[in-house]
Every structure is written in structure tokens, then in C-alpha cells.
């Protein structure tokens, strides 16, 4: 499985962006997908997850502002980000948990995409 993010950029505080993560390869083996972010000088943190059965989870600071979704037909993961704040500035990463066999569980990451929110 390969992951490629797009949709990042610069936006003013209060604005919106939609990130996309296009998956290719053995996408039927994907069990769970997630968005992470890493701000300068900070550890990478989980933003939101979506499981194969559609269960969602959000980090507290983005609840009510961000929405994670997955289009299986297009093999694409999305993160709709509204009411953006300067503290949302970070490099955002798409991650997939892939099970190619019963015994194996692999973690696949995208290359990351920068989101800059100006005040």
C-alpha cells in the first residue's frame, strides 16, 4: 500500500481546508486509517481515526471542527478541517494499518503535507 497526501497549504485563522490521502496497491488489506500531525518542535500526535466498520475517533482539540471520512470506491481518505486555528499549524500525515495476512499487521505512512494557519 502507498499513501499520497494532498490539499495542504496556507489559510487564515477561521478558514477551512480539506486534506486528501490517496491509497494505492493492496487497499483491500487496509483495516484502519488515521490522520496524525506534527508541529515544529513537538511530537507527532493522533488527530482522527476511522476503522473499516466506520467507527470514528477524534483528538479533543479538533472535535466539532474536523471530520474524517473515507471513500472506499476512490480509495481516498479525507480530513475536512473547519474553523482552523494557528495551533493547527503542522505537517499532517496519513497512516494506514494494513493486514496482508492473518499473522502480519503493517503500518504505512504518507510523506506528509504542510498546513499553515495564519492569525
PDB file of C-alpha atoms in Angstrom:
ATOM      1  CA  UNK A   1       0.000   0.000   0.000  1.00  0.00           C
ATOM      2  CA  UNK A   2       1.209   3.510  -0.819  1.00  0.00           C
ATOM      3  CA  UNK A   3      -0.273   6.742   0.529  1.00  0.00           C
ATOM      4  CA  UNK A   4      -0.053  10.221  -1.007  1.00  0.00           C
ATOM      5  CA  UNK A   5      -1.463  13.294   0.750  1.00  0.00           C
ATOM      6  CA  UNK A   6      -2.685  16.462  -0.948  1.00  0.00           C
ATOM      7  CA  UNK A   7      -4.704  19.577  -0.163  1.00  0.00           C
ATOM      8  CA  UNK A   8      -2.462  21.344   2.307  1.00  0.00           C
ATOM      9  CA  UNK A   9      -1.399  24.961   2.172  1.00  0.00           C
ATOM     10  CA  UNK A  10      -1.793  28.270   3.937  1.00  0.00           C
ATOM     11  CA  UNK A  11      -5.093  29.574   5.266  1.00  0.00           C
ATOM     12  CA  UNK A  12      -6.173  32.361   7.588  1.00  0.00           C
ATOM     13  CA  UNK A  13      -7.465  31.650  11.079  1.00  0.00           C
ATOM     14  CA  UNK A  14     -11.120  30.616  10.895  1.00  0.00           C
ATOM     15  CA  UNK A  15     -10.736  29.222   7.404  1.00  0.00           C
ATOM     16  CA  UNK A  16     -11.113  25.698   6.049  1.00  0.00           C
ATOM     17  CA  UNK A  17      -9.030  23.131   4.207  1.00  0.00           C
ATOM     18  CA  UNK A  18      -9.673  19.575   3.065  1.00  0.00           C
ATOM     19  CA  UNK A  19      -6.806  17.115   3.065  1.00  0.00           C
ATOM     20  CA  UNK A  20      -6.891  14.033   0.867  1.00  0.00           C
ATOM     21  CA  UNK A  21      -4.898  10.807   1.122  1.00  0.00           C
ATOM     22  CA  UNK A  22      -4.939   8.622  -1.972  1.00  0.00           C
ATOM     23  CA  UNK A  23      -4.188   4.960  -1.336  1.00  0.00           C
ATOM     24  CA  UNK A  24      -2.888   2.571  -3.967  1.00  0.00           C
ATOM     25  CA  UNK A  25      -1.771  -1.034  -4.029  1.00  0.00           C
ATOM     26  CA  UNK A  26      -3.479  -3.711  -1.906  1.00  0.00           C
ATOM     27  CA  UNK A  27      -6.108  -1.371  -0.495  1.00  0.00           C
ATOM     28  CA  UNK A  28      -8.437  -4.249   0.412  1.00  0.00           C
ATOM     29  CA  UNK A  29      -5.912  -5.135   3.154  1.00  0.00           C
ATOM     30  CA  UNK A  30      -6.379  -1.772   4.921  1.00  0.00           C
ATOM     31  CA  UNK A  31      -8.030  -2.186   8.353  1.00  0.00           C
ATOM     32  CA  UNK A  32      -7.844   1.287   9.838  1.00  0.00           C
ATOM     33  CA  UNK A  33      -6.798   4.724   8.615  1.00  0.00           C
ATOM     34  CA  UNK A  34      -5.866   7.843  10.511  1.00  0.00           C
ATOM     35  CA  UNK A  35      -4.569  11.372  10.312  1.00  0.00           C
ATOM     36  CA  UNK A  36      -1.670  12.465  12.507  1.00  0.00           C
ATOM     37  CA  UNK A  37       0.098  15.808  12.742  1.00  0.00           C
ATOM     38  CA  UNK A  38       3.423  17.084  13.933  1.00  0.00           C
ATOM     39  CA  UNK A  39       4.013  20.710  14.816  1.00  0.00           C
ATOM     40  CA  UNK A  40       7.552  22.141  14.837  1.00  0.00           C
ATOM     41  CA  UNK A  41       9.393  21.027  17.943  1.00  0.00           C
ATOM     42  CA  UNK A  42       6.603  18.729  19.083  1.00  0.00           C
ATOM     43  CA  UNK A  43       5.872  15.019  18.948  1.00  0.00           C
ATOM     44  CA  UNK A  44       3.610  13.549  16.316  1.00  0.00           C
ATOM     45  CA  UNK A  45       0.038  13.312  17.618  1.00  0.00           C
ATOM     46  CA  UNK A  46      -3.092  11.495  16.555  1.00  0.00           C
ATOM     47  CA  UNK A  47      -5.786  13.711  15.058  1.00  0.00           C
ATOM     48  CA  UNK A  48      -8.532  11.324  13.944  1.00  0.00           C
ATOM     49  CA  UNK A  49      -9.107   7.682  13.046  1.00  0.00           C
ATOM     50  CA  UNK A  50     -11.646   5.700  11.034  1.00  0.00           C
ATOM     51  CA  UNK A  51     -11.959   1.922  11.183  1.00  0.00           C
ATOM     52  CA  UNK A  52     -13.104  -0.483   8.487  1.00  0.00           C
ATOM     53  CA  UNK A  53     -16.577  -0.597  10.073  1.00  0.00           C
ATOM     54  CA  UNK A  54     -16.797   3.212  10.078  1.00  0.00           C
ATOM     55  CA  UNK A  55     -16.074   3.918  13.740  1.00  0.00           C
ATOM     56  CA  UNK A  56     -14.618   7.391  14.283  1.00  0.00           C
ATOM     57  CA  UNK A  57     -12.335   8.885  16.906  1.00  0.00           C
ATOM     58  CA  UNK A  58     -11.105  12.463  17.292  1.00  0.00           C
ATOM     59  CA  UNK A  59      -8.475  14.136  19.425  1.00  0.00           C
ATOM     60  CA  UNK A  60     -10.190  16.508  21.848  1.00  0.00           C
ATOM     61  CA  UNK A  61      -8.813  19.725  20.385  1.00  0.00           C
ATOM     62  CA  UNK A  62     -10.303  19.032  16.932  1.00  0.00           C
ATOM     63  CA  UNK A  63     -13.715  17.660  17.946  1.00  0.00           C
ATOM     64  CA  UNK A  64     -16.501  19.610  16.297  1.00  0.00           C
ATOM     65  CA  UNK A  65     -14.089  21.238  13.831  1.00  0.00           C
ATOM     66  CA  UNK A  66     -12.506  18.355  11.894  1.00  0.00           C
ATOM     67  CA  UNK A  67     -14.246  15.483  10.104  1.00  0.00           C
ATOM     68  CA  UNK A  68     -12.537  12.315   8.918  1.00  0.00           C
ATOM     69  CA  UNK A  69     -14.116  10.283   6.121  1.00  0.00           C
ATOM     70  CA  UNK A  70     -13.194   7.569   3.665  1.00  0.00           C
ATOM     71  CA  UNK A  71     -14.343   6.958   0.094  1.00  0.00           C
ATOM     72  CA  UNK A  72     -13.703   3.263  -0.492  1.00  0.00           C
ATOM     73  CA  UNK A  73     -14.607   3.449  -4.175  1.00  0.00           C
ATOM     74  CA  UNK A  74     -11.953   6.138  -4.717  1.00  0.00           C
ATOM     75  CA  UNK A  75      -9.515   4.611  -2.185  1.00  0.00           C
ATOM     76  CA  UNK A  76      -9.200   8.027  -0.606  1.00  0.00           C
ATOM     77  CA  UNK A  77      -9.161   9.260   2.983  1.00  0.00           C
ATOM     78  CA  UNK A  78     -10.222  12.826   3.750  1.00  0.00           C
ATOM     79  CA  UNK A  79      -9.865  15.279   6.599  1.00  0.00           C
ATOM     80  CA  UNK A  80     -12.192  18.257   6.422  1.00  0.00           C
ATOM     81  CA  UNK A  81     -10.806  20.974   8.675  1.00  0.00           C
ATOM     82  CA  UNK A  82     -13.025  23.920   9.598  1.00  0.00           C
ATOM     83  CA  UNK A  83     -12.554  26.845  11.983  1.00  0.00           C
ATOM     84  CA  UNK A  84      -8.813  26.438  11.727  1.00  0.00           C
ATOM     85  CA  UNK A  85      -6.616  27.950  14.419  1.00  0.00           C
ATOM     86  CA  UNK A  86      -2.928  28.909  14.370  1.00  0.00           C
ATOM     87  CA  UNK A  87      -2.260  25.999  16.739  1.00  0.00           C
ATOM     88  CA  UNK A  88      -3.438  23.628  13.997  1.00  0.00           C
ATOM     89  CA  UNK A  89      -0.291  24.521  12.054  1.00  0.00           C
ATOM     90  CA  UNK A  90       1.628  21.295  11.471  1.00  0.00           C
ATOM     91  CA  UNK A  91       2.696  18.711   8.959  1.00  0.00           C
ATOM     92  CA  UNK A  92      -0.224  16.297   8.565  1.00  0.00           C
ATOM     93  CA  UNK A  93       0.365  12.622   7.872  1.00  0.00           C
ATOM     94  CA  UNK A  94      -1.955   9.901   6.621  1.00  0.00           C
ATOM     95  CA  UNK A  95      -1.449   6.457   8.165  1.00  0.00           C
ATOM     96  CA  UNK A  96      -2.892   3.064   7.304  1.00  0.00           C
ATOM     97  CA  UNK A  97      -2.828  -0.205   9.232  1.00  0.00           C
ATOM     98  CA  UNK A  98      -2.551  -2.956   6.651  1.00  0.00           C
ATOM     99  CA  UNK A  99      -3.116  -6.680   7.220  1.00  0.00           C
ATOM    100  CA  UNK A 100      -1.686  -8.569   4.246  1.00  0.00           C
ATOM    101  CA  UNK A 101      -2.139 -11.876   6.123  1.00  0.00           C
ATOM    102  CA  UNK A 102      -3.564 -13.104   9.432  1.00  0.00           C
ATOM    103  CA  UNK A 103      -0.110 -13.063  11.001  1.00  0.00           C
ATOM    104  CA  UNK A 104       1.063  -9.678   9.723  1.00  0.00           C
ATOM    105  CA  UNK A 105      -0.014  -6.114  10.532  1.00  0.00           C
ATOM    106  CA  UNK A 106       1.897  -3.322   8.828  1.00  0.00           C
ATOM    107  CA  UNK A 107       1.967   0.434   9.380  1.00  0.00           C
ATOM    108  CA  UNK A 108       2.164   2.585   6.257  1.00  0.00           C
ATOM    109  CA  UNK A 109       2.689   6.374   6.286  1.00  0.00           C
ATOM    110  CA  UNK A 110       2.303   9.062   3.687  1.00  0.00           C
ATOM    111  CA  UNK A 111       5.017  11.635   3.092  1.00  0.00           C
ATOM    112  CA  UNK A 112       3.211  14.382   4.983  1.00  0.00           C
ATOM    113  CA  UNK A 113       1.728  17.682   3.902  1.00  0.00           C
ATOM    114  CA  UNK A 114       2.095  21.114   5.465  1.00  0.00           C
ATOM    115  CA  UNK A 115      -0.826  23.123   6.829  1.00  0.00           C
ATOM    116  CA  UNK A 116      -0.092  26.720   7.862  1.00  0.00           C
ATOM    117  CA  UNK A 117      -2.756  28.732   9.678  1.00  0.00           C
ATOM    118  CA  UNK A 118      -2.030  32.439   9.973  1.00  0.00           C
ATOM    119  CA  UNK A 119      -3.520  34.610  12.706  1.00  0.00           C
TER     120      UNK A 119
END
